Coordinates of C-alpha atoms in Angstrom, one line a residue:
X1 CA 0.5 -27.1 -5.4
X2 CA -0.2 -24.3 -3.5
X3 CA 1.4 -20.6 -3.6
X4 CA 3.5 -21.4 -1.2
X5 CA 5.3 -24.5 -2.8
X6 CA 5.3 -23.0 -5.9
X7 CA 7.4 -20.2 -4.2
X8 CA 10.0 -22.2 -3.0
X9 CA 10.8 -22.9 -6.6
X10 CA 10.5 -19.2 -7.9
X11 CA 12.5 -17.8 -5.6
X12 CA 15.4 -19.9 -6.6
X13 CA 15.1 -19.7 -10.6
X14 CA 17.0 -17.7 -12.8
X15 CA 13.2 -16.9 -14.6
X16 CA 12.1 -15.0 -11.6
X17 CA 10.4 -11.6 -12.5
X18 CA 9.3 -9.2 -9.6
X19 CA 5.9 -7.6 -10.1
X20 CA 5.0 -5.2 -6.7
X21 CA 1.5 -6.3 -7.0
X22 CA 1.7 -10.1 -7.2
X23 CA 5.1 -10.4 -6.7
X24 CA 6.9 -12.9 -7.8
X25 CA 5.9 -14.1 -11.7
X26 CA 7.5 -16.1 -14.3
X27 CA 9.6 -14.1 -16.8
X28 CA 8.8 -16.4 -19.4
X29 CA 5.0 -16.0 -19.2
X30 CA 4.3 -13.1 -17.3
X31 CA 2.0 -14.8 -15.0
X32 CA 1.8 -16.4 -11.6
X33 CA 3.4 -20.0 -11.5
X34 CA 0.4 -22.7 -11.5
X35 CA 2.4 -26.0 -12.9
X36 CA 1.7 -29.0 -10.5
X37 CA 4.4 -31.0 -9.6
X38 CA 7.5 -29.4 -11.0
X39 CA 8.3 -26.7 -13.5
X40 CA 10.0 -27.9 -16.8
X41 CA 11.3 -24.3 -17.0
X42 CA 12.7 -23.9 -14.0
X43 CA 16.1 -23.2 -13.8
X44 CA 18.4 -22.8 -10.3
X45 CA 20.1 -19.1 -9.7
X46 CA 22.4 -20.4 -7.3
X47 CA 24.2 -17.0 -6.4
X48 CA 21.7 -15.4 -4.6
X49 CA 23.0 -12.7 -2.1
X50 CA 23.7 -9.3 -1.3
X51 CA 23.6 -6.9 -4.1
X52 CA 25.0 -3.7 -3.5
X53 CA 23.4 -0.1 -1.5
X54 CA 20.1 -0.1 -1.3
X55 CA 19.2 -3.3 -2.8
X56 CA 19.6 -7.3 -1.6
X57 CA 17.8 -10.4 -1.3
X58 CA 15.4 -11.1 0.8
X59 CA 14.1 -14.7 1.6
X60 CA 16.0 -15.2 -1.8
X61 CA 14.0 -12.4 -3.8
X62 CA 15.2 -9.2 -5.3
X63 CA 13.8 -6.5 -3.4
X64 CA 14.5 -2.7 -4.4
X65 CA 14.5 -1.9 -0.7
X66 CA 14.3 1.9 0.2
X67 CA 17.5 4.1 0.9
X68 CA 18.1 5.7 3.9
X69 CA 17.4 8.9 3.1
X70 CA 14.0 7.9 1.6
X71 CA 13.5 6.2 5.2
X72 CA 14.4 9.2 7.0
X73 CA 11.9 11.3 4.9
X74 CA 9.4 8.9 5.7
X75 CA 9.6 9.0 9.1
X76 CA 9.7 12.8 9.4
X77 CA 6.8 13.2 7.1
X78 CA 4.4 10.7 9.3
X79 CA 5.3 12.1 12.7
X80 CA 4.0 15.3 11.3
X81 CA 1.1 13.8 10.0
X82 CA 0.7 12.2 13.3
X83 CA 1.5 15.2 15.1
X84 CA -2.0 17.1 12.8
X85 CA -4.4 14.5 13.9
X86 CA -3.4 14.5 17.0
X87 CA -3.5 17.8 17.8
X88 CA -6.9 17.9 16.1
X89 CA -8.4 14.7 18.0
X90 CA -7.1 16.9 21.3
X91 CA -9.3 19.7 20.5
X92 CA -12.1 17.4 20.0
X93 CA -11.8 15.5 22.7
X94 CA -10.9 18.4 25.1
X95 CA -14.1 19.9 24.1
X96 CA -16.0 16.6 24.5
X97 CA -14.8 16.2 28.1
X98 CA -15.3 19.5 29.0
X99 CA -19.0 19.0 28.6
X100 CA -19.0 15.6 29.8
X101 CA -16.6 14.9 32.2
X102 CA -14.5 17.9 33.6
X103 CA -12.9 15.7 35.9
X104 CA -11.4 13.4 33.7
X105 CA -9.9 16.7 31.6
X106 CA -8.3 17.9 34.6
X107 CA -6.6 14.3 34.9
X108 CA -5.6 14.4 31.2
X109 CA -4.4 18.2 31.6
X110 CA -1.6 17.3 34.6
X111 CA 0.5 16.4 31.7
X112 CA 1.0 12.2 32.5
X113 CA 3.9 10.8 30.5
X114 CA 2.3 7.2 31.0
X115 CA -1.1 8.5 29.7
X116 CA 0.8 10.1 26.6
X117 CA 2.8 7.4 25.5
X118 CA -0.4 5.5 25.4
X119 CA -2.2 7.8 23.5
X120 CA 0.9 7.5 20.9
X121 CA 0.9 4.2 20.7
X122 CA -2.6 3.5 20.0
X123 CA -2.5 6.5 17.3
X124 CA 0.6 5.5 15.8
X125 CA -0.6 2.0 15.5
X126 CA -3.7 2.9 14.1
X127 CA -2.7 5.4 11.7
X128 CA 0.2 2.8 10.0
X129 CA -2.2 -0.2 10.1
X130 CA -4.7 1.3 9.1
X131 CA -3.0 3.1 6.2
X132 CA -0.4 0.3 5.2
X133 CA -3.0 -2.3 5.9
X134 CA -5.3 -1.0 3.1
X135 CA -2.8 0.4 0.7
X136 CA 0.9 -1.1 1.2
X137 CA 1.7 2.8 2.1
X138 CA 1.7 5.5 5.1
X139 CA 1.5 9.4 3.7
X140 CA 4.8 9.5 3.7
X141 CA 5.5 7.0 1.1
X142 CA 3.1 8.2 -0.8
X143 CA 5.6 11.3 -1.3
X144 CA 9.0 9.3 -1.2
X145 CA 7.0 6.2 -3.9
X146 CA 8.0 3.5 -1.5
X147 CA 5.7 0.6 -0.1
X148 CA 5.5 -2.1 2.2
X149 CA 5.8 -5.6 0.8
X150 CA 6.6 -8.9 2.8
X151 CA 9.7 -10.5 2.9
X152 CA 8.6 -12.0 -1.0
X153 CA 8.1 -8.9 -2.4
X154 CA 4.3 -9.7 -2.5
X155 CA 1.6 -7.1 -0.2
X156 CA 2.3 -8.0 3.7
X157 CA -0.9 -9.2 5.2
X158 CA -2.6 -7.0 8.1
X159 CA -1.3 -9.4 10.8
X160 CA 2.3 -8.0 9.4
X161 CA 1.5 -4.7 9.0
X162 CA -0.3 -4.8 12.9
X163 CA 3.0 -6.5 14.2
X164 CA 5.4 -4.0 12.4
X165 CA 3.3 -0.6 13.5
X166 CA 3.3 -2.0 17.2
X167 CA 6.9 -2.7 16.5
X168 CA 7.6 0.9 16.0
X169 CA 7.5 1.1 19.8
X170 CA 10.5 -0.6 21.0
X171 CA 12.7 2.2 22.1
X172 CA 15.3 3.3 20.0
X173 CA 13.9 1.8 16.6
X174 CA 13.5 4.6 14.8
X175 CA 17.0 4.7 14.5
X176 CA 17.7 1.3 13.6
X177 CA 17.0 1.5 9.8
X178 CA 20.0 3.8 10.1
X179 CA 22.2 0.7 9.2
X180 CA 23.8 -0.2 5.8
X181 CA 21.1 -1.8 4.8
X182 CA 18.4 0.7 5.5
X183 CA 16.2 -2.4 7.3
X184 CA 14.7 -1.2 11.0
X185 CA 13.6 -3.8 13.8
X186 CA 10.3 -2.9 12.6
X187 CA 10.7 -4.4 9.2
X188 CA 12.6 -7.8 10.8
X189 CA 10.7 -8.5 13.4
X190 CA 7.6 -8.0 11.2
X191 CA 9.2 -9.8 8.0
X192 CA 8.1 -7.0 5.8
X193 CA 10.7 -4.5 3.5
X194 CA 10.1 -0.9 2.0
X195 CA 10.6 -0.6 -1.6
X196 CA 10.7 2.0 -4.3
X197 CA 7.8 1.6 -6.6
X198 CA 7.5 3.3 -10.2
X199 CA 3.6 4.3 -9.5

């Protein structure tokens, strides 16, 4: 069987055991299921749901899913981030065009809101999928020990992460994690969650 079959058993059984790395293991042996046609220790948890502030199931696994506030800290810490290299990658490239191609400063100077939000979204896409891509985790959840996972609990692959930094876009998101839940449009439309980590 493959991961994925396996899965659909895990994530229903009472045995479950969340690991951030792998994610979900068997609590009886510590270890990533690998029977072949059915488990003999399986057993069915059949009151999977929502589980109080800050926690829940997702895709019926137990996610430790970041709080609001650790959101919030999140996002304030990367726009400043973002803010640094941008401002630095101006200079640079001021300087650049100055001896290259004064013209196409004096276009970039005139202050184009289009030309901006362009410039935003290409650094803000590469900065979170590069980062979260790689390691699960942006600068800012470095500070605030939270990480991206999928919707499994296991690392979200870079087509994912891609989707849910382009995601970050849509007007008005950054507000959306605001909810009871703590779960933006980003993290939906992208199937991923942020958790706490112990590391």
């Amino acid at each position: 069987m493959t991961r994925q079959e396996h899965l659909k058993f895990c994530r229903r059984c009472t045995h479950q055991k969340k690991d951030l790395e792998k994610g979900i293991l068997c609590g009886l042996t510590d270890k990533i299921a690998d029977f072949e046609d059915h488990c003999t220790s399986f057993v069915e948890e059949e009151s999977l749901g929502f589980r109080g502030s800050g926690t829940g199931w997702s895709s019926g696994v137990y996610l430790n899913t970041a709080s609001q506030g650790k959101r919030l800290t999140n996002y304030i810490i990367d726009r400043i981030v973002l803010l640094l290299f941008s401002f630095a990658f101006g200079i640079v490239l001021g300087i650049f065009l100055a001896l290259v191609s004064p013209d196409t400063l004096a276009v970039l100077e005139q202050g184009n809101l289009f030309i901006e939000y362009i410039i935003a979204f290409i650094f803000g896409t590469i900065y979170y999928s590069l980062l979260e891509g790689l390691t699960g985790r942006s600068i800012g959840k470095l500070f605030t020990k939270t990480k991206v996972v999928n919707e499994d609990g296991e690392r979200a692959d870079f087509g994912s992460i891609f989707l849910r930094s382009m995601c970050r876009f849509i007007p008005f998101n950054a507000f959306s994690f605001l909810g009871s839940d703590a779960i933006g449009w980003h993290d939906t439309l992208s199937k991923t969650r942020v958790v706490v980590v112990e590391e």
